[in-house]
């Protein structure tokens, strides 16, 4: 499809422009706030040529496009125009839990301004590279000019955030930027540098702080402005609004921001930076192992945006980041290693061609095509990438590898790891090599099962209706039956609020809304996988049926809380054995869905995977699935 046609088709399947309250994009995804989720045709969107995937995640609807996302968004933006629907936006936000609201706000603010941030960060990296090669000196006028180019965006970052936050909070951009100007006024900056005493304004003490490069103060200030401006607009008569509303909005918001909100935001940002920096100083290898290994899951769920304020606070205070960007870099290189492993090991031309197309973008930090198209689909390569990222992250944490600028975590960001007088760059290269090679070798060792191609000789259906019925009956001779592992109500897999399961990307099956927090063995066999976070378990029957039992949606975020695993990987199991227990109420208290997908991950080996038809099942008593050979 051409970009315009693709944009039109996406908007149509989302429910039209009236169903979109806000839209933006990141490196590979279109992101939308939707007014009515029921109007979105997710399954149809996934089949559109040019769409790699589609899902609801962290209160947003995301359409994964890949490299040409900016061009497609330009067409979408043109079709949508400047429309907005405040009441619909509030309604949509009210459906999110508090964590989803935070992720949605931070994502909506930072994603539109990332090009400027990334561009400036790359200039800073190029400067470091040229200095290390002797092509540029730090005392030259050229270096001074380049420093202006690279530092301007970060110095005046509150202006960019103010504009983007105003669009997110549905308030006037000009007033938001005026508020940013107040925070960055020379009196504030110079007073902070001199340690001057606070100013007095109508009894309010205004501390003189330096808010250059800050994040939280302006976000909180614009949030306050959005409420104040809307309230004043309702109170002031329309005939006087154009004169008095802006004056009153600024006169109320600015003093409160300067006296209370901005200082609190500044202190909170500093404590965030101190917390994460201390975490890596005191438990560097462990923190790195967890962050590097779990980063793909963090990014897929949108949780990485929660680290943005502390990342910018770290750049502002100490001039580098040791957490988000380095760990993301390591994880991306692990994805590249896993993809190369697939390319080497696969015997299918189609898989090799797809993997090759995602390899180069992975090196440049664009890994969604690799994850959705290759590693996650084949499963074991994805696990290998988590292991590679964990090893590389552990190494980075051990040697406190740092980046000096915000940039896309790919090979183009390597110059930002050059720090004069240190071996930081060399350690960065070693960590990348470790992550890449471990992921590659583990993929080669574990291997993977690909979708089975259609048999060369396929029995043709008979034209005689009686013979056709007999052929169908013959296929269903001796079906393999799987018992229900959990007691509860049956839900079709298509209704599970997770694209990976509902699209049958991982295999066919059903889901259960549990009444009891116990998982029992649905057959006799072996435990092959227990996730570190205890929320999912993989089994294989003595007959070769591979089954995944995934308790809840996004329960990986609980890190094992409310779960107790009663078996270990490699354990032999008998039908009815208790494998796992979980606290249903505890999980629900965290605003997470307990619906549990039961997936036959090697569905391609069978002609069909059929639900027995019961609306309610008891673990160990009722049949759940029939697998037709």
mmCIF file of C-alpha atoms in Angstrom, residues 346-584:
data_model
loop_
_atom_site.group_PDB
_atom_site.id
_atom_site.type_symbol
_atom_site.label_atom_id
_atom_site.label_comp_id
_atom_site.label_asym_id
_atom_site.label_seq_id
_atom_site.Cartn_x
_atom_site.Cartn_y
_atom_site.Cartn_z
ATOM 1 C CA UNK A 346 16.449 -22.002 9.838
ATOM 2 C CA UNK A 347 15.833 -24.351 6.935
ATOM 3 C CA UNK A 348 12.957 -22.345 5.506
ATOM 4 C CA UNK A 349 13.553 -19.672 2.891
ATOM 5 C CA UNK A 350 10.569 -17.612 4.086
ATOM 6 C CA UNK A 351 11.852 -17.434 7.673
ATOM 7 C CA UNK A 352 15.387 -16.557 6.565
ATOM 8 C CA UNK A 353 14.098 -13.799 4.274
ATOM 9 C CA UNK A 354 11.946 -12.284 7.034
ATOM 10 C CA UNK A 355 14.788 -12.471 9.577
ATOM 11 C CA UNK A 356 17.238 -10.851 7.157
ATOM 12 C CA UNK A 357 14.865 -7.919 6.667
ATOM 13 C CA UNK A 358 14.764 -7.282 10.441
ATOM 14 C CA UNK A 359 18.485 -7.754 11.185
ATOM 15 C CA UNK A 360 19.819 -4.382 10.004
ATOM 16 C CA UNK A 361 17.100 -2.311 11.747
ATOM 17 C CA UNK A 362 17.921 -4.186 14.975
ATOM 18 C CA UNK A 363 21.530 -2.974 14.835
ATOM 19 C CA UNK A 364 20.204 0.577 14.569
ATOM 20 C CA UNK A 365 17.961 0.153 17.618
ATOM 21 C CA UNK A 366 14.669 -0.600 15.849
ATOM 22 C CA UNK A 367 13.770 -4.034 17.175
ATOM 23 C CA UNK A 368 9.960 -4.266 17.001
ATOM 24 C CA UNK A 369 10.028 -5.905 13.522
ATOM 25 C CA UNK A 370 12.515 -8.482 14.846
ATOM 26 C CA UNK A 371 10.534 -9.140 18.026
ATOM 27 C CA UNK A 372 7.059 -9.381 16.512
ATOM 28 C CA UNK A 373 8.084 -10.904 13.203
ATOM 29 C CA UNK A 374 10.812 -13.351 14.252
ATOM 30 C CA UNK A 375 11.934 -13.971 17.844
ATOM 31 C CA UNK A 376 8.611 -13.758 19.705
ATOM 32 C CA UNK A 377 6.857 -15.768 17.001
ATOM 33 C CA UNK A 378 9.450 -18.557 17.283
ATOM 34 C CA UNK A 379 9.599 -18.198 21.091
ATOM 35 C CA UNK A 380 12.970 -19.786 21.915
ATOM 36 C CA UNK A 381 14.976 -17.096 20.075
ATOM 37 C CA UNK A 382 13.107 -14.534 22.188
ATOM 38 C CA UNK A 383 14.126 -16.369 25.357
ATOM 39 C CA UNK A 384 17.693 -16.419 24.020
ATOM 40 C CA UNK A 385 17.572 -12.641 23.544
ATOM 41 C CA UNK A 386 16.498 -12.212 27.176
ATOM 42 C CA UNK A 387 19.466 -14.320 28.292
ATOM 43 C CA UNK A 388 21.879 -12.373 26.074
ATOM 44 C CA UNK A 389 20.521 -9.069 27.354
ATOM 45 C CA UNK A 390 20.875 -10.260 30.957
ATOM 46 C CA UNK A 391 24.531 -11.241 30.423
ATOM 47 C CA UNK A 392 25.380 -7.961 28.695
ATOM 48 C CA UNK A 393 23.429 -5.965 31.291
ATOM 49 C CA UNK A 394 25.282 -7.703 34.111
ATOM 50 C CA UNK A 395 28.596 -6.747 32.483
ATOM 51 C CA UNK A 396 27.470 -3.128 32.001
ATOM 52 C CA UNK A 397 26.338 -2.973 35.622
ATOM 53 C CA UNK A 398 29.617 -4.443 36.846
ATOM 54 C CA UNK A 399 31.730 -1.831 35.031
ATOM 55 C CA UNK A 400 29.218 1.066 35.273
ATOM 56 C CA UNK A 401 29.112 1.652 31.518
ATOM 57 C CA UNK A 402 27.716 5.119 30.800
ATOM 58 C CA UNK A 403 26.284 7.084 27.880
ATOM 59 C CA UNK A 404 26.701 10.846 27.758
ATOM 60 C CA UNK A 405 23.727 11.748 25.556
ATOM 61 C CA UNK A 406 20.191 10.696 24.752
ATOM 62 C CA UNK A 407 20.065 8.834 21.441
ATOM 63 C CA UNK A 408 18.434 5.817 19.814
ATOM 64 C CA UNK A 409 20.054 2.797 21.512
ATOM 65 C CA UNK A 410 21.738 1.317 18.435
ATOM 66 C CA UNK A 411 25.167 1.373 16.810
ATOM 67 C CA UNK A 412 24.775 5.064 15.900
ATOM 68 C CA UNK A 413 24.860 5.847 19.632
ATOM 69 C CA UNK A 414 28.318 4.292 20.130
ATOM 70 C CA UNK A 415 30.126 7.679 20.056
ATOM 71 C CA UNK A 416 28.084 8.775 23.088
ATOM 72 C CA UNK A 417 29.950 6.133 25.113
ATOM 73 C CA UNK A 418 33.311 7.797 24.486
ATOM 74 C CA UNK A 419 34.418 9.470 27.729
ATOM 75 C CA UNK A 420 37.878 11.014 27.656
ATOM 76 C CA UNK A 421 40.415 9.449 30.000
ATOM 77 C CA UNK A 422 38.333 6.308 30.684
ATOM 78 C CA UNK A 423 37.870 2.843 29.180
ATOM 79 C CA UNK A 424 34.091 3.315 29.064
ATOM 80 C CA UNK A 425 33.963 2.927 25.259
ATOM 81 C CA UNK A 426 35.964 -0.305 25.320
ATOM 82 C CA UNK A 427 33.712 -1.730 28.050
ATOM 83 C CA UNK A 428 30.666 -0.739 25.996
ATOM 84 C CA UNK A 429 31.989 -2.680 22.995
ATOM 85 C CA UNK A 430 32.752 -5.763 25.112
ATOM 86 C CA UNK A 431 29.258 -5.708 26.626
ATOM 87 C CA UNK A 432 27.689 -5.437 23.178
ATOM 88 C CA UNK A 433 29.758 -8.353 21.924
ATOM 89 C CA UNK A 434 28.787 -10.449 24.955
ATOM 90 C CA UNK A 435 25.102 -9.714 24.580
ATOM 91 C CA UNK A 436 25.138 -10.381 20.825
ATOM 92 C CA UNK A 437 27.201 -13.580 20.975
ATOM 93 C CA UNK A 438 25.398 -15.124 23.947
ATOM 94 C CA UNK A 439 22.033 -14.512 22.308
ATOM 95 C CA UNK A 440 23.313 -15.940 19.006
ATOM 96 C CA UNK A 441 24.815 -19.066 20.601
ATOM 97 C CA UNK A 442 21.805 -19.750 22.845
ATOM 98 C CA UNK A 443 19.510 -19.464 19.822
ATOM 99 C CA UNK A 444 21.715 -21.926 17.940
ATOM 100 C CA UNK A 445 21.766 -24.298 20.932
ATOM 101 C CA UNK A 446 18.053 -24.164 21.802
ATOM 102 C CA UNK A 447 16.856 -24.203 18.230
ATOM 103 C CA UNK A 448 13.192 -23.480 17.490
ATOM 104 C CA UNK A 449 10.153 -25.023 15.892
ATOM 105 C CA UNK A 450 8.754 -23.315 12.836
ATOM 106 C CA UNK A 451 5.201 -23.483 11.520
ATOM 107 C CA UNK A 452 4.865 -26.728 9.620
ATOM 108 C CA UNK A 453 4.398 -26.296 5.888
ATOM 109 C CA UNK A 454 1.395 -27.928 4.216
ATOM 110 C CA UNK A 455 1.995 -31.555 3.216
ATOM 111 C CA UNK A 456 3.070 -32.052 -0.354
ATOM 112 C CA UNK A 457 0.270 -34.580 -0.928
ATOM 113 C CA UNK A 458 -2.914 -33.349 0.631
ATOM 114 C CA UNK A 459 -5.986 -35.509 0.504
ATOM 115 C CA UNK A 460 -8.565 -33.858 -1.709
ATOM 116 C CA UNK A 461 -12.070 -33.669 -0.306
ATOM 117 C CA UNK A 462 -14.510 -35.952 -2.008
ATOM 118 C CA UNK A 463 -17.287 -34.467 -4.093
ATOM 119 C CA UNK A 464 -19.587 -37.154 -2.688
ATOM 120 C CA UNK A 465 -21.114 -35.719 0.541
ATOM 121 C CA UNK A 466 -21.188 -39.133 2.199
ATOM 122 C CA UNK A 467 -17.517 -39.770 1.421
ATOM 123 C CA UNK A 468 -16.624 -36.262 2.610
ATOM 124 C CA UNK A 469 -18.264 -36.971 5.988
ATOM 125 C CA UNK A 470 -16.359 -40.244 6.238
ATOM 126 C CA UNK A 471 -13.065 -38.482 5.455
ATOM 127 C CA UNK A 472 -13.737 -35.882 8.153
ATOM 128 C CA UNK A 473 -14.619 -38.605 10.652
ATOM 129 C CA UNK A 474 -11.428 -40.475 9.762
ATOM 130 C CA UNK A 475 -9.374 -37.421 10.594
ATOM 131 C CA UNK A 476 -10.907 -37.252 14.052
ATOM 132 C CA UNK A 477 -10.078 -40.831 15.022
ATOM 133 C CA UNK A 478 -8.369 -41.024 18.413
ATOM 134 C CA UNK A 479 -8.173 -37.301 19.229
ATOM 135 C CA UNK A 480 -5.811 -36.416 22.103
ATOM 136 C CA UNK A 481 -7.620 -34.821 25.063
ATOM 137 C CA UNK A 482 -6.257 -32.262 27.499
ATOM 138 C CA UNK A 483 -7.925 -31.828 30.885
ATOM 139 C CA UNK A 484 -8.719 -28.452 32.398
ATOM 140 C CA UNK A 485 -5.757 -27.245 34.510
ATOM 141 C CA UNK A 486 -7.796 -24.522 36.237
ATOM 142 C CA UNK A 487 -11.336 -24.241 37.571
ATOM 143 C CA UNK A 488 -13.318 -21.401 36.070
ATOM 144 C CA UNK A 489 -15.290 -19.870 33.225
ATOM 145 C CA UNK A 490 -14.199 -20.424 29.624
ATOM 146 C CA UNK A 491 -13.366 -17.388 27.464
ATOM 147 C CA UNK A 492 -12.510 -17.546 23.736
ATOM 148 C CA UNK A 493 -8.878 -16.723 23.100
ATOM 149 C CA UNK A 494 -9.956 -13.964 20.711
ATOM 150 C CA UNK A 495 -11.466 -12.039 23.652
ATOM 151 C CA UNK A 496 -8.235 -11.969 25.692
ATOM 152 C CA UNK A 497 -6.957 -8.393 25.984
ATOM 153 C CA UNK A 498 -3.475 -9.210 24.731
ATOM 154 C CA UNK A 499 -2.620 -9.271 21.049
ATOM 155 C CA UNK A 500 -0.007 -11.999 21.404
ATOM 156 C CA UNK A 501 -2.635 -14.437 22.708
ATOM 157 C CA UNK A 502 -5.816 -13.246 20.981
ATOM 158 C CA UNK A 503 -4.165 -13.366 17.549
ATOM 159 C CA UNK A 504 -3.052 -16.970 18.198
ATOM 160 C CA UNK A 505 0.497 -15.810 17.524
ATOM 161 C CA UNK A 506 1.741 -18.317 20.107
ATOM 162 C CA UNK A 507 -0.727 -21.069 19.192
ATOM 163 C CA UNK A 508 -4.359 -22.122 19.508
ATOM 164 C CA UNK A 509 -6.215 -22.668 22.755
ATOM 165 C CA UNK A 510 -8.723 -21.073 25.123
ATOM 166 C CA UNK A 511 -8.647 -18.910 28.236
ATOM 167 C CA UNK A 512 -10.133 -19.413 31.682
ATOM 168 C CA UNK A 513 -11.293 -16.828 34.214
ATOM 169 C CA UNK A 514 -10.232 -18.708 37.370
ATOM 170 C CA UNK A 515 -12.402 -19.239 40.435
ATOM 171 C CA UNK A 516 -9.620 -21.015 42.322
ATOM 172 C CA UNK A 517 -5.958 -20.063 42.412
ATOM 173 C CA UNK A 518 -4.576 -23.514 41.655
ATOM 174 C CA UNK A 519 -3.006 -24.856 38.453
ATOM 175 C CA UNK A 520 -3.107 -28.646 38.054
ATOM 176 C CA UNK A 521 -1.330 -30.859 35.537
ATOM 177 C CA UNK A 522 -3.722 -31.395 32.588
ATOM 178 C CA UNK A 523 -1.792 -34.488 31.496
ATOM 179 C CA UNK A 524 1.208 -36.615 32.446
ATOM 180 C CA UNK A 525 4.523 -35.372 31.185
ATOM 181 C CA UNK A 526 7.290 -32.948 32.138
ATOM 182 C CA UNK A 527 7.751 -29.332 33.228
ATOM 183 C CA UNK A 528 9.889 -27.606 30.582
ATOM 184 C CA UNK A 529 9.641 -23.932 31.545
ATOM 185 C CA UNK A 530 8.948 -21.939 34.702
ATOM 186 C CA UNK A 531 9.259 -18.180 34.266
ATOM 187 C CA UNK A 532 11.403 -16.360 36.865
ATOM 188 C CA UNK A 533 8.342 -14.253 37.712
ATOM 189 C CA UNK A 534 6.359 -17.466 38.433
ATOM 190 C CA UNK A 535 3.290 -16.347 36.457
ATOM 191 C CA UNK A 536 3.612 -18.839 33.600
ATOM 192 C CA UNK A 537 4.576 -22.470 33.205
ATOM 193 C CA UNK A 538 5.347 -24.560 30.132
ATOM 194 C CA UNK A 539 4.590 -28.288 29.955
ATOM 195 C CA UNK A 540 5.063 -31.119 27.492
ATOM 196 C CA UNK A 541 2.979 -34.307 27.604
ATOM 197 C CA UNK A 542 4.380 -37.783 27.166
ATOM 198 C CA UNK A 543 2.741 -37.686 23.721
ATOM 199 C CA UNK A 544 4.500 -34.463 22.737
ATOM 200 C CA UNK A 545 1.782 -31.846 23.346
ATOM 201 C CA UNK A 546 3.415 -28.530 24.336
ATOM 202 C CA UNK A 547 1.207 -26.397 26.591
ATOM 203 C CA UNK A 548 1.674 -22.914 28.024
ATOM 204 C CA UNK A 549 -0.388 -21.844 31.048
ATOM 205 C CA UNK A 550 -0.081 -18.064 31.477
ATOM 206 C CA UNK A 551 -1.810 -16.809 34.632
ATOM 207 C CA UNK A 552 -3.173 -13.307 34.065
ATOM 208 C CA UNK A 553 -2.303 -10.530 31.642
ATOM 209 C CA UNK A 554 0.776 -8.335 32.273
ATOM 210 C CA UNK A 555 1.337 -10.252 35.537
ATOM 211 C CA UNK A 556 5.056 -10.325 34.701
ATOM 212 C CA UNK A 557 5.085 -6.866 36.319
ATOM 213 C CA UNK A 558 4.349 -8.452 39.719
ATOM 214 C CA UNK A 559 7.805 -10.087 39.775
ATOM 215 C CA UNK A 560 6.458 -13.230 41.449
ATOM 216 C CA UNK A 561 4.251 -11.512 44.026
ATOM 217 C CA UNK A 562 1.046 -13.523 44.727
ATOM 218 C CA UNK A 563 2.510 -16.649 43.021
ATOM 219 C CA UNK A 564 4.020 -19.871 44.390
ATOM 220 C CA UNK A 565 5.531 -22.475 42.061
ATOM 221 C CA UNK A 566 5.359 -26.042 43.378
ATOM 222 C CA UNK A 567 7.523 -27.690 40.697
ATOM 223 C CA UNK A 568 10.826 -27.092 38.947
ATOM 224 C CA UNK A 569 11.941 -27.298 35.356
ATOM 225 C CA UNK A 570 12.609 -30.907 34.402
ATOM 226 C CA UNK A 571 10.175 -32.366 36.950
ATOM 227 C CA UNK A 572 8.066 -35.327 35.847
ATOM 228 C CA UNK A 573 4.357 -34.695 36.449
ATOM 229 C CA UNK A 574 1.227 -36.827 36.597
ATOM 230 C CA UNK A 575 -2.243 -35.711 35.633
ATOM 231 C CA UNK A 576 -3.847 -33.807 38.521
ATOM 232 C CA UNK A 577 -0.577 -32.800 40.234
ATOM 233 C CA UNK A 578 -0.613 -29.287 41.695
ATOM 234 C CA UNK A 579 1.899 -27.144 39.799
ATOM 235 C CA UNK A 580 1.283 -23.547 40.793
ATOM 236 C CA UNK A 581 -0.840 -21.508 43.195
ATOM 237 C CA UNK A 582 -1.776 -17.839 42.941
ATOM 238 C CA UNK A 583 -3.750 -15.253 44.888
ATOM 239 C CA UNK A 584 -6.624 -14.091 42.673
#
